[in-house]
Amino acid sequence: MANAPKPTTVKQEGSSSASNLFATLTIPICIIIGILLYKFVLGDANNFIDNNVENLPKTGNYAGMAYKGGVIVPILMGMLLMVIVFSVERFIVIGKATGTAGLDAFVKKVQSLLNSNNIEAAIAECDKQKGSVANVIKSGLKKYREMEVEANMDTDQKCLAIQKDIEEATTLEMPMLEQNLTVIATLVSVGTLMGLLGTVTGMIKAFGGLGAAGSPDSAALATGISEALINTATGIGTSTTAIIMYNILTSKIDKLTYAIDEAGFSIIQTYASTHK
């Protein structure tokens, strides 16, 4: 029972380290890219009247308008890049965990082979499918095969041993799928808060223009309001994207978990019904 999950444990440790390194490098790189985009793309002189970044943006030039959003904009751009990068990375990891073929078709094929008591063919199907789901099911099938020659346990004990093996393999495989989802979940809140911070700083500038000595400075007022609105829009956009990606990814993980539970139940029930 203890032997089956060992290779998986080694893989998990290596995958976890690689995932942690990926997250550690991705976060500062995305912020740096956001700053570079802000400075050299949004802040290009061609986006402004008289090619001077100190002037207002040209009419209809959204890049220049975004540049006038202030120093919070590059941070929000970096956060949006993080959402995109981590979402793509999770899609790749979950895709590998699913395996080479459709998950529903794979589970049904394993169930069919179990019903015909063809355990070796079911194990071979897991080798063909690959991925985390197939690894967990394969672990349960191997335990199934071991229990068939075990003489010192009754049927209930053997079923419990198979169930425990499947649970152990699941514990080793599935948490890896949820790594970096915490980053996306955090960006849901942080994106909104950073947008709010930019809104507040923009409004401070706007009211500073109104409170200037003499007549109100309309340019300062317009710049302040522009900064407030741009940061609000960017923050909301970042949070919305993060929420959508997080929900899509968690639903995919739930589907994998359901497939494992369904196949595991079939393995245990098949053993119980054929070894009464």
PDB file of C-alpha atoms in Angstrom:
ATOM      1  CA  MET A   1       0.000   0.000   0.000  1.00  0.00           C
ATOM      2  CA  ALA A   2       2.821   2.382   0.884  1.00  0.00           C
ATOM      3  CA  ASN A   3       4.769   1.593  -2.255  1.00  0.00           C
ATOM      4  CA  ALA A   4       2.303   2.804  -4.889  1.00  0.00           C
ATOM      5  CA  PRO A   5       2.346   6.561  -4.139  1.00  0.00           C
ATOM      6  CA  LYS A   6       6.134   6.902  -3.697  1.00  0.00           C
ATOM      7  CA  PRO A   7       6.960   7.940  -7.278  1.00  0.00           C
ATOM      8  CA  THR A   8       4.114  10.449  -7.097  1.00  0.00           C
ATOM      9  CA  THR A   9       5.564  11.993  -3.932  1.00  0.00           C
ATOM     10  CA  VAL A  10       8.867  12.679  -5.645  1.00  0.00           C
ATOM     11  CA  LYS A  11       7.104  14.250  -8.596  1.00  0.00           C
ATOM     12  CA  GLN A  12       4.992  16.414  -6.312  1.00  0.00           C
ATOM     13  CA  GLU A  13       8.035  17.793  -4.482  1.00  0.00           C
ATOM     14  CA  GLY A  14       9.759  18.689  -7.747  1.00  0.00           C
ATOM     15  CA  SER A  15       6.591  20.178  -9.236  1.00  0.00           C
ATOM     16  CA  SER A  16       5.900  22.183  -6.083  1.00  0.00           C
ATOM     17  CA  SER A  17       9.401  23.685  -6.092  1.00  0.00           C
ATOM     18  CA  ALA A  18       9.113  24.575  -9.767  1.00  0.00           C
ATOM     19  CA  SER A  19       5.707  26.169  -9.185  1.00  0.00           C
ATOM     20  CA  ASN A  20       7.009  28.219  -6.242  1.00  0.00           C
ATOM     21  CA  LEU A  21       9.978  29.400  -8.308  1.00  0.00           C
ATOM     22  CA  PHE A  22       7.641  30.301 -11.164  1.00  0.00           C
ATOM     23  CA  ALA A  23       5.465  32.412  -8.851  1.00  0.00           C
ATOM     24  CA  THR A  24       8.497  34.085  -7.242  1.00  0.00           C
ATOM     25  CA  LEU A  25       9.884  35.147 -10.615  1.00  0.00           C
ATOM     26  CA  THR A  26       6.603  35.966 -12.347  1.00  0.00           C
ATOM     27  CA  ILE A  27       5.345  38.575  -9.869  1.00  0.00           C
ATOM     28  CA  PRO A  28       8.329  41.004 -10.092  1.00  0.00           C
ATOM     29  CA  ILE A  29       8.754  40.394 -13.835  1.00  0.00           C
ATOM     30  CA  CYS A  30       5.106  41.321 -14.499  1.00  0.00           C
ATOM     31  CA  ILE A  31       5.473  44.510 -12.436  1.00  0.00           C
ATOM     32  CA  ILE A  32       8.648  45.437 -14.362  1.00  0.00           C
ATOM     33  CA  ILE A  33       6.914  44.801 -17.696  1.00  0.00           C
ATOM     34  CA  GLY A  34       3.992  46.944 -16.539  1.00  0.00           C
ATOM     35  CA  ILE A  35       6.367  49.796 -15.694  1.00  0.00           C
ATOM     36  CA  LEU A  36       8.149  49.488 -19.058  1.00  0.00           C
ATOM     37  CA  LEU A  37       4.845  49.478 -20.960  1.00  0.00           C
ATOM     38  CA  TYR A  38       3.694  52.517 -19.008  1.00  0.00           C
ATOM     39  CA  LYS A  39       6.900  54.465 -19.605  1.00  0.00           C
ATOM     40  CA  PHE A  40       7.705  53.593 -23.207  1.00  0.00           C
ATOM     41  CA  VAL A  41       4.346  52.702 -24.779  1.00  0.00           C
ATOM     42  CA  LEU A  42       1.742  54.738 -22.934  1.00  0.00           C
ATOM     43  CA  GLY A  43       4.261  57.504 -22.279  1.00  0.00           C
ATOM     44  CA  ASP A  44       5.397  57.806 -25.896  1.00  0.00           C
ATOM     45  CA  ALA A  45       5.640  61.488 -26.847  1.00  0.00           C
ATOM     46  CA  ASN A  46       3.518  60.887 -29.973  1.00  0.00           C
ATOM     47  CA  ASN A  47       0.512  60.300 -27.725  1.00  0.00           C
ATOM     48  CA  PHE A  48       0.467  63.914 -26.518  1.00  0.00           C
ATOM     49  CA  ILE A  49      -0.185  67.384 -27.919  1.00  0.00           C
ATOM     50  CA  ASP A  50       2.969  68.884 -29.451  1.00  0.00           C
ATOM     51  CA  ASN A  51       4.732  65.580 -28.721  1.00  0.00           C
ATOM     52  CA  ASN A  52       5.243  66.687 -25.139  1.00  0.00           C
ATOM     53  CA  VAL A  53       4.301  64.288 -22.337  1.00  0.00           C
ATOM     54  CA  GLU A  54       3.668  67.269 -20.067  1.00  0.00           C
ATOM     55  CA  ASN A  55       0.738  68.312 -22.268  1.00  0.00           C
ATOM     56  CA  LEU A  56      -2.706  66.730 -22.456  1.00  0.00           C
ATOM     57  CA  PRO A  57      -3.175  63.591 -24.587  1.00  0.00           C
ATOM     58  CA  LYS A  58      -4.195  64.011 -28.197  1.00  0.00           C
ATOM     59  CA  THR A  59      -7.928  63.790 -28.833  1.00  0.00           C
ATOM     60  CA  GLY A  60      -9.045  60.157 -28.757  1.00  0.00           C
ATOM     61  CA  ASN A  61      -5.593  58.864 -27.776  1.00  0.00           C
ATOM     62  CA  TYR A  62      -6.372  56.287 -25.075  1.00  0.00           C
ATOM     63  CA  ALA A  63      -2.718  55.391 -24.473  1.00  0.00           C
ATOM     64  CA  GLY A  64      -1.978  58.960 -23.508  1.00  0.00           C
ATOM     65  CA  MET A  65      -5.094  59.071 -21.326  1.00  0.00           C
ATOM     66  CA  ALA A  66      -3.949  55.925 -19.519  1.00  0.00           C
ATOM     67  CA  TYR A  67      -0.506  57.454 -19.015  1.00  0.00           C
ATOM     68  CA  LYS A  68      -2.089  60.410 -17.277  1.00  0.00           C
ATOM     69  CA  GLY A  69      -3.577  57.949 -14.797  1.00  0.00           C
ATOM     70  CA  GLY A  70      -0.408  58.253 -12.742  1.00  0.00           C
ATOM     71  CA  VAL A  71       1.986  55.898 -10.983  1.00  0.00           C
ATOM     72  CA  ILE A  72      -0.702  53.401  -9.934  1.00  0.00           C
ATOM     73  CA  VAL A  73      -1.394  52.495 -13.574  1.00  0.00           C
ATOM     74  CA  PRO A  74       1.840  50.496 -14.174  1.00  0.00           C
ATOM     75  CA  ILE A  75       1.223  48.520 -10.977  1.00  0.00           C
ATOM     76  CA  LEU A  76      -2.312  47.693 -12.121  1.00  0.00           C
ATOM     77  CA  MET A  77      -0.972  46.732 -15.550  1.00  0.00           C
ATOM     78  CA  GLY A  78       1.507  44.416 -13.850  1.00  0.00           C
ATOM     79  CA  MET A  79      -1.326  42.854 -11.852  1.00  0.00           C
ATOM     80  CA  LEU A  80      -3.372  42.301 -14.984  1.00  0.00           C
ATOM     81  CA  LEU A  81      -0.354  40.599 -16.575  1.00  0.00           C
ATOM     82  CA  MET A  82      -0.061  38.391 -13.466  1.00  0.00           C
ATOM     83  CA  VAL A  83      -3.682  37.296 -13.830  1.00  0.00           C
ATOM     84  CA  ILE A  84      -3.099  36.400 -17.477  1.00  0.00           C
ATOM     85  CA  VAL A  85       0.220  34.592 -16.906  1.00  0.00           C
ATOM     86  CA  PHE A  86      -0.928  32.607 -13.865  1.00  0.00           C
ATOM     87  CA  SER A  87      -4.198  31.694 -15.605  1.00  0.00           C
ATOM     88  CA  VAL A  88      -2.344  30.364 -18.659  1.00  0.00           C
ATOM     89  CA  GLU A  89       0.045  28.432 -16.399  1.00  0.00           C
ATOM     90  CA  ARG A  90      -2.859  26.860 -14.479  1.00  0.00           C
ATOM     91  CA  PHE A  91      -4.653  25.960 -17.725  1.00  0.00           C
ATOM     92  CA  ILE A  92      -1.509  24.121 -18.873  1.00  0.00           C
ATOM     93  CA  VAL A  93      -1.102  22.291 -15.544  1.00  0.00           C
ATOM     94  CA  ILE A  94      -4.777  21.295 -15.390  1.00  0.00           C
ATOM     95  CA  GLY A  95      -4.635  20.194 -19.028  1.00  0.00           C
ATOM     96  CA  LYS A  96      -1.708  17.896 -18.226  1.00  0.00           C
ATOM     97  CA  ALA A  97      -3.521  16.582 -15.153  1.00  0.00           C
ATOM     98  CA  THR A  98      -6.560  15.734 -17.299  1.00  0.00           C
ATOM     99  CA  GLY A  99      -4.455  13.567 -19.597  1.00  0.00           C
ATOM    100  CA  THR A 100      -4.245  12.885 -23.292  1.00  0.00           C
ATOM    101  CA  ALA A 101      -7.907  12.033 -23.951  1.00  0.00           C
ATOM    102  CA  GLY A 102     -11.301  13.277 -22.815  1.00  0.00           C
ATOM    103  CA  LEU A 103     -11.828  12.767 -19.089  1.00  0.00           C
ATOM    104  CA  ASP A 104     -15.416  11.477 -19.332  1.00  0.00           C
ATOM    105  CA  ALA A 105     -14.489   8.952 -22.019  1.00  0.00           C
ATOM    106  CA  PHE A 106     -11.502   7.765 -19.991  1.00  0.00           C
ATOM    107  CA  VAL A 107     -13.533   7.235 -16.807  1.00  0.00           C
ATOM    108  CA  LYS A 108     -16.247   5.357 -18.708  1.00  0.00           C
ATOM    109  CA  LYS A 109     -13.639   3.119 -20.362  1.00  0.00           C
ATOM    110  CA  VAL A 110     -12.050   2.301 -17.011  1.00  0.00           C
ATOM    111  CA  GLN A 111     -15.491   1.522 -15.570  1.00  0.00           C
ATOM    112  CA  SER A 112     -16.236  -0.755 -18.531  1.00  0.00           C
ATOM    113  CA  LEU A 113     -12.959  -2.631 -18.079  1.00  0.00           C
ATOM    114  CA  LEU A 114     -13.641  -2.946 -14.355  1.00  0.00           C
ATOM    115  CA  ASN A 115     -17.086  -4.406 -15.028  1.00  0.00           C
ATOM    116  CA  SER A 116     -15.451  -7.053 -17.217  1.00  0.00           C
ATOM    117  CA  ASN A 117     -12.824  -7.624 -14.468  1.00  0.00           C
ATOM    118  CA  ASN A 118     -10.012  -6.699 -16.835  1.00  0.00           C
ATOM    119  CA  ILE A 119      -7.758  -4.931 -14.338  1.00  0.00           C
ATOM    120  CA  GLU A 120      -4.595  -5.150 -16.427  1.00  0.00           C
ATOM    121  CA  ALA A 121      -6.303  -3.467 -19.373  1.00  0.00           C
ATOM    122  CA  ALA A 122      -7.612  -0.747 -17.062  1.00  0.00           C
ATOM    123  CA  ILE A 123      -4.074  -0.121 -15.771  1.00  0.00           C
ATOM    124  CA  ALA A 124      -2.797  -0.010 -19.350  1.00  0.00           C
ATOM    125  CA  GLU A 125      -5.514   2.547 -20.149  1.00  0.00           C
ATOM    126  CA  CYS A 126      -4.244   4.697 -17.262  1.00  0.00           C
ATOM    127  CA  ASP A 127      -0.707   4.515 -18.668  1.00  0.00           C
ATOM    128  CA  LYS A 128      -2.070   5.636 -22.012  1.00  0.00           C
ATOM    129  CA  GLN A 129      -4.128   8.469 -20.525  1.00  0.00           C
ATOM    130  CA  LYS A 130      -1.379   9.883 -18.238  1.00  0.00           C
ATOM    131  CA  GLY A 131      -1.984  12.864 -15.964  1.00  0.00           C
ATOM    132  CA  SER A 132      -2.956  13.212 -12.305  1.00  0.00           C
ATOM    133  CA  VAL A 133      -6.406  11.613 -12.647  1.00  0.00           C
ATOM    134  CA  ALA A 134      -4.947   8.548 -14.355  1.00  0.00           C
ATOM    135  CA  ASN A 135      -2.183   8.324 -11.727  1.00  0.00           C
ATOM    136  CA  VAL A 136      -4.709   8.243  -8.880  1.00  0.00           C
ATOM    137  CA  ILE A 137      -6.913   5.663 -10.606  1.00  0.00           C
ATOM    138  CA  LYS A 138      -3.868   3.564 -11.490  1.00  0.00           C
ATOM    139  CA  SER A 139      -2.807   3.582  -7.845  1.00  0.00           C
ATOM    140  CA  GLY A 140      -6.252   2.302  -6.847  1.00  0.00           C
ATOM    141  CA  LEU A 141      -6.161  -0.388  -9.538  1.00  0.00           C
ATOM    142  CA  LYS A 142      -2.757  -1.598  -8.391  1.00  0.00           C
ATOM    143  CA  LYS A 143      -4.077  -1.857  -4.860  1.00  0.00           C
ATOM    144  CA  TYR A 144      -7.077  -3.733  -6.257  1.00  0.00           C
ATOM    145  CA  ARG A 145      -4.684  -6.234  -7.830  1.00  0.00           C
ATOM    146  CA  GLU A 146      -2.718  -6.577  -4.581  1.00  0.00           C
ATOM    147  CA  MET A 147      -5.865  -7.230  -2.575  1.00  0.00           C
ATOM    148  CA  GLU A 148      -6.873 -10.077  -4.863  1.00  0.00           C
ATOM    149  CA  VAL A 149      -3.926 -12.134  -3.606  1.00  0.00           C
ATOM    150  CA  GLU A 150      -4.106 -10.887  -0.003  1.00  0.00           C
ATOM    151  CA  ALA A 151      -5.198 -13.768   2.252  1.00  0.00           C
ATOM    152  CA  ASN A 152      -5.109 -12.135   5.676  1.00  0.00           C
ATOM    153  CA  MET A 153      -7.917  -9.590   5.211  1.00  0.00           C
ATOM    154  CA  ASP A 154     -11.644  -9.881   4.675  1.00  0.00           C
ATOM    155  CA  THR A 155     -13.506  -8.121   1.846  1.00  0.00           C
ATOM    156  CA  ASP A 156     -14.444  -5.070   3.907  1.00  0.00           C
ATOM    157  CA  GLN A 157     -10.859  -4.561   5.016  1.00  0.00           C
ATOM    158  CA  LYS A 158      -9.632  -4.902   1.453  1.00  0.00           C
ATOM    159  CA  CYS A 159     -12.165  -2.361   0.202  1.00  0.00           C
ATOM    160  CA  LEU A 160     -11.063   0.005   2.963  1.00  0.00           C
ATOM    161  CA  ALA A 161      -7.422  -0.505   1.959  1.00  0.00           C
ATOM    162  CA  ILE A 162      -8.230   0.313  -1.675  1.00  0.00           C
ATOM    163  CA  GLN A 163     -10.177   3.400  -0.628  1.00  0.00           C
ATOM    164  CA  LYS A 164      -7.331   4.576   1.610  1.00  0.00           C
ATOM    165  CA  ASP A 165      -4.811   4.118  -1.193  1.00  0.00           C
ATOM    166  CA  ILE A 166      -6.945   6.179  -3.570  1.00  0.00           C
ATOM    167  CA  GLU A 167      -7.318   8.906  -0.942  1.00  0.00           C
ATOM    168  CA  GLU A 168      -3.548   8.986  -0.336  1.00  0.00           C
ATOM    169  CA  ALA A 169      -2.823   9.222  -4.057  1.00  0.00           C
ATOM    170  CA  THR A 170      -5.416  11.999  -4.392  1.00  0.00           C
ATOM    171  CA  THR A 171      -3.850  13.878  -1.480  1.00  0.00           C
ATOM    172  CA  LEU A 172      -0.499  13.763  -3.281  1.00  0.00           C
ATOM    173  CA  GLU A 173      -1.750  14.676  -6.737  1.00  0.00           C
ATOM    174  CA  MET A 174      -4.588  17.175  -6.416  1.00  0.00           C
ATOM    175  CA  PRO A 175      -3.170  19.971  -4.206  1.00  0.00           C
ATOM    176  CA  MET A 176      -0.631  20.730  -6.915  1.00  0.00           C
ATOM    177  CA  LEU A 177      -3.483  21.824  -9.168  1.00  0.00           C
ATOM    178  CA  GLU A 178      -4.497  24.551  -6.714  1.00  0.00           C
ATOM    179  CA  GLN A 179      -1.049  26.128  -6.420  1.00  0.00           C
ATOM    180  CA  ASN A 180      -0.912  29.738  -7.637  1.00  0.00           C
ATOM    181  CA  LEU A 181      -4.707  29.966  -7.540  1.00  0.00           C
ATOM    182  CA  THR A 182      -4.185  31.899  -4.307  1.00  0.00           C
ATOM    183  CA  VAL A 183      -2.327  34.542  -6.311  1.00  0.00           C
ATOM    184  CA  ILE A 184      -5.289  34.970  -8.664  1.00  0.00           C
ATOM    185  CA  ALA A 185      -7.708  35.025  -5.721  1.00  0.00           C
ATOM    186  CA  THR A 186      -5.580  37.672  -3.982  1.00  0.00           C
ATOM    187  CA  LEU A 187      -5.520  39.840  -7.105  1.00  0.00           C
ATOM    188  CA  VAL A 188      -9.331  39.920  -7.055  1.00  0.00           C
ATOM    189  CA  SER A 189      -9.199  42.059  -3.914  1.00  0.00           C
ATOM    190  CA  VAL A 190      -5.852  43.790  -4.394  1.00  0.00           C
ATOM    191  CA  GLY A 191      -6.747  44.932  -7.925  1.00  0.00           C
ATOM    192  CA  THR A 192      -9.866  46.660  -6.632  1.00  0.00           C
ATOM    193  CA  LEU A 193      -8.010  48.244  -3.715  1.00  0.00           C
ATOM    194  CA  MET A 194      -5.172  49.512  -5.926  1.00  0.00           C
ATOM    195  CA  GLY A 195      -7.738  50.980  -8.315  1.00  0.00           C
ATOM    196  CA  LEU A 196      -9.417  52.672  -5.353  1.00  0.00           C
ATOM    197  CA  LEU A 197      -6.062  54.033  -4.198  1.00  0.00           C
ATOM    198  CA  GLY A 198      -5.486  55.508  -7.662  1.00  0.00           C
ATOM    199  CA  THR A 199      -8.984  56.959  -7.595  1.00  0.00           C
ATOM    200  CA  VAL A 200      -8.317  58.654  -4.265  1.00  0.00           C
ATOM    201  CA  THR A 201      -4.973  60.121  -5.396  1.00  0.00           C
ATOM    202  CA  GLY A 202      -6.606  61.363  -8.596  1.00  0.00           C
ATOM    203  CA  MET A 203      -9.385  63.047  -6.682  1.00  0.00           C
ATOM    204  CA  ILE A 204      -6.845  64.660  -4.358  1.00  0.00           C
ATOM    205  CA  LYS A 205      -5.189  66.184  -7.409  1.00  0.00           C
ATOM    206  CA  ALA A 206      -8.554  67.253  -8.797  1.00  0.00           C
ATOM    207  CA  PHE A 207      -9.535  69.059  -5.617  1.00  0.00           C
ATOM    208  CA  GLY A 208      -6.034  70.473  -5.424  1.00  0.00           C
ATOM    209  CA  GLY A 209      -6.672  72.093  -8.799  1.00  0.00           C
ATOM    210  CA  LEU A 210      -9.961  73.502  -7.546  1.00  0.00           C
ATOM    211  CA  GLY A 211      -8.323  74.884  -4.435  1.00  0.00           C
ATOM    212  CA  ALA A 212      -5.470  76.603  -6.269  1.00  0.00           C
ATOM    213  CA  ALA A 213      -5.015  80.289  -5.696  1.00  0.00           C
ATOM    214  CA  GLY A 214      -6.995  82.518  -8.025  1.00  0.00           C
ATOM    215  CA  SER A 215      -9.172  80.886 -10.631  1.00  0.00           C
ATOM    216  CA  PRO A 216      -9.410  77.091 -10.592  1.00  0.00           C
ATOM    217  CA  ASP A 217      -6.831  75.290 -12.745  1.00  0.00           C
ATOM    218  CA  SER A 218      -9.000  73.479 -15.280  1.00  0.00           C
ATOM    219  CA  ALA A 219      -6.034  71.450 -16.628  1.00  0.00           C
ATOM    220  CA  ALA A 220      -5.121  70.200 -13.151  1.00  0.00           C
ATOM    221  CA  LEU A 221      -8.773  69.444 -12.471  1.00  0.00           C
ATOM    222  CA  ALA A 222      -9.136  67.480 -15.716  1.00  0.00           C
ATOM    223  CA  THR A 223      -5.881  65.572 -15.075  1.00  0.00           C
ATOM    224  CA  GLY A 224      -6.956  64.643 -11.549  1.00  0.00           C
ATOM    225  CA  ILE A 225     -10.383  63.398 -12.622  1.00  0.00           C
ATOM    226  CA  SER A 226      -8.793  61.500 -15.529  1.00  0.00           C
ATOM    227  CA  GLU A 227      -6.357  59.795 -13.156  1.00  0.00           C
ATOM    228  CA  ALA A 228      -9.193  58.834 -10.831  1.00  0.00           C
ATOM    229  CA  LEU A 229     -11.353  57.325 -13.572  1.00  0.00           C
ATOM    230  CA  ILE A 230      -8.513  55.510 -15.348  1.00  0.00           C
ATOM    231  CA  ASN A 231      -7.368  53.848 -12.136  1.00  0.00           C
ATOM    232  CA  THR A 232     -10.935  52.892 -11.297  1.00  0.00           C
ATOM    233  CA  ALA A 233     -11.460  51.298 -14.706  1.00  0.00           C
ATOM    234  CA  THR A 234      -8.121  49.473 -14.675  1.00  0.00           C
ATOM    235  CA  GLY A 235      -8.646  48.158 -11.141  1.00  0.00           C
ATOM    236  CA  ILE A 236     -12.153  46.921 -11.932  1.00  0.00           C
ATOM    237  CA  GLY A 237     -10.927  45.320 -15.152  1.00  0.00           C
ATOM    238  CA  THR A 238      -8.113  43.501 -13.325  1.00  0.00           C
ATOM    239  CA  SER A 239     -10.430  42.237 -10.570  1.00  0.00           C
ATOM    240  CA  THR A 240     -13.110  41.154 -13.056  1.00  0.00           C
ATOM    241  CA  THR A 241     -10.601  39.184 -15.122  1.00  0.00           C
ATOM    242  CA  ALA A 242      -9.202  37.561 -11.963  1.00  0.00           C
ATOM    243  CA  ILE A 243     -12.682  36.540 -10.758  1.00  0.00           C
ATOM    244  CA  ILE A 244     -13.588  34.989 -14.121  1.00  0.00           C
ATOM    245  CA  MET A 245     -10.295  33.076 -14.390  1.00  0.00           C
ATOM    246  CA  TYR A 246     -10.476  31.875 -10.792  1.00  0.00           C
ATOM    247  CA  ASN A 247     -14.006  30.516 -11.234  1.00  0.00           C
ATOM    248  CA  ILE A 248     -13.143  28.798 -14.516  1.00  0.00           C
ATOM    249  CA  LEU A 249     -10.034  27.173 -13.057  1.00  0.00           C
ATOM    250  CA  THR A 250     -11.727  26.002  -9.843  1.00  0.00           C
ATOM    251  CA  SER A 251     -14.579  24.484 -11.861  1.00  0.00           C
ATOM    252  CA  LYS A 252     -12.033  22.527 -13.921  1.00  0.00           C
ATOM    253  CA  ILE A 253     -10.342  21.270 -10.750  1.00  0.00           C
ATOM    254  CA  ASP A 254     -13.733  20.274  -9.328  1.00  0.00           C
ATOM    255  CA  LYS A 255     -14.380  18.285 -12.502  1.00  0.00           C
ATOM    256  CA  LEU A 256     -11.096  16.402 -12.041  1.00  0.00           C
ATOM    257  CA  THR A 257     -11.933  15.695  -8.407  1.00  0.00           C
ATOM    258  CA  TYR A 258     -15.374  14.414  -9.386  1.00  0.00           C
ATOM    259  CA  ALA A 259     -13.833  12.114 -12.012  1.00  0.00           C
ATOM    260  CA  ILE A 260     -11.464  10.666  -9.409  1.00  0.00           C
ATOM    261  CA  ASP A 261     -14.303  10.159  -6.924  1.00  0.00           C
ATOM    262  CA  GLU A 262     -16.461   8.500  -9.576  1.00  0.00           C
ATOM    263  CA  ALA A 263     -13.708   6.133 -10.733  1.00  0.00           C
ATOM    264  CA  GLY A 264     -12.624   5.394  -7.163  1.00  0.00           C
ATOM    265  CA  PHE A 265     -16.174   4.516  -6.177  1.00  0.00           C
ATOM    266  CA  SER A 266     -16.417   2.192  -9.185  1.00  0.00           C
ATOM    267  CA  ILE A 267     -13.180   0.427  -8.216  1.00  0.00           C
ATOM    268  CA  ILE A 268     -14.328  -0.166  -4.641  1.00  0.00           C
ATOM    269  CA  GLN A 269     -17.851  -1.226  -5.639  1.00  0.00           C
ATOM    270  CA  THR A 270     -16.540  -3.599  -8.290  1.00  0.00           C
ATOM    271  CA  TYR A 271     -14.201  -5.248  -5.819  1.00  0.00           C
ATOM    272  CA  ALA A 272     -16.931  -5.547  -3.208  1.00  0.00           C
ATOM    273  CA  SER A 273     -19.418  -7.085  -5.672  1.00  0.00           C
ATOM    274  CA  THR A 274     -16.958  -9.596  -7.176  1.00  0.00           C
ATOM    275  CA  HIS A 275     -15.363 -10.707  -3.903  1.00  0.00           C
ATOM    276  CA  LYS A 276     -18.344 -11.362  -1.639  1.00  0.00           C
TER     277      LYS A 276
END
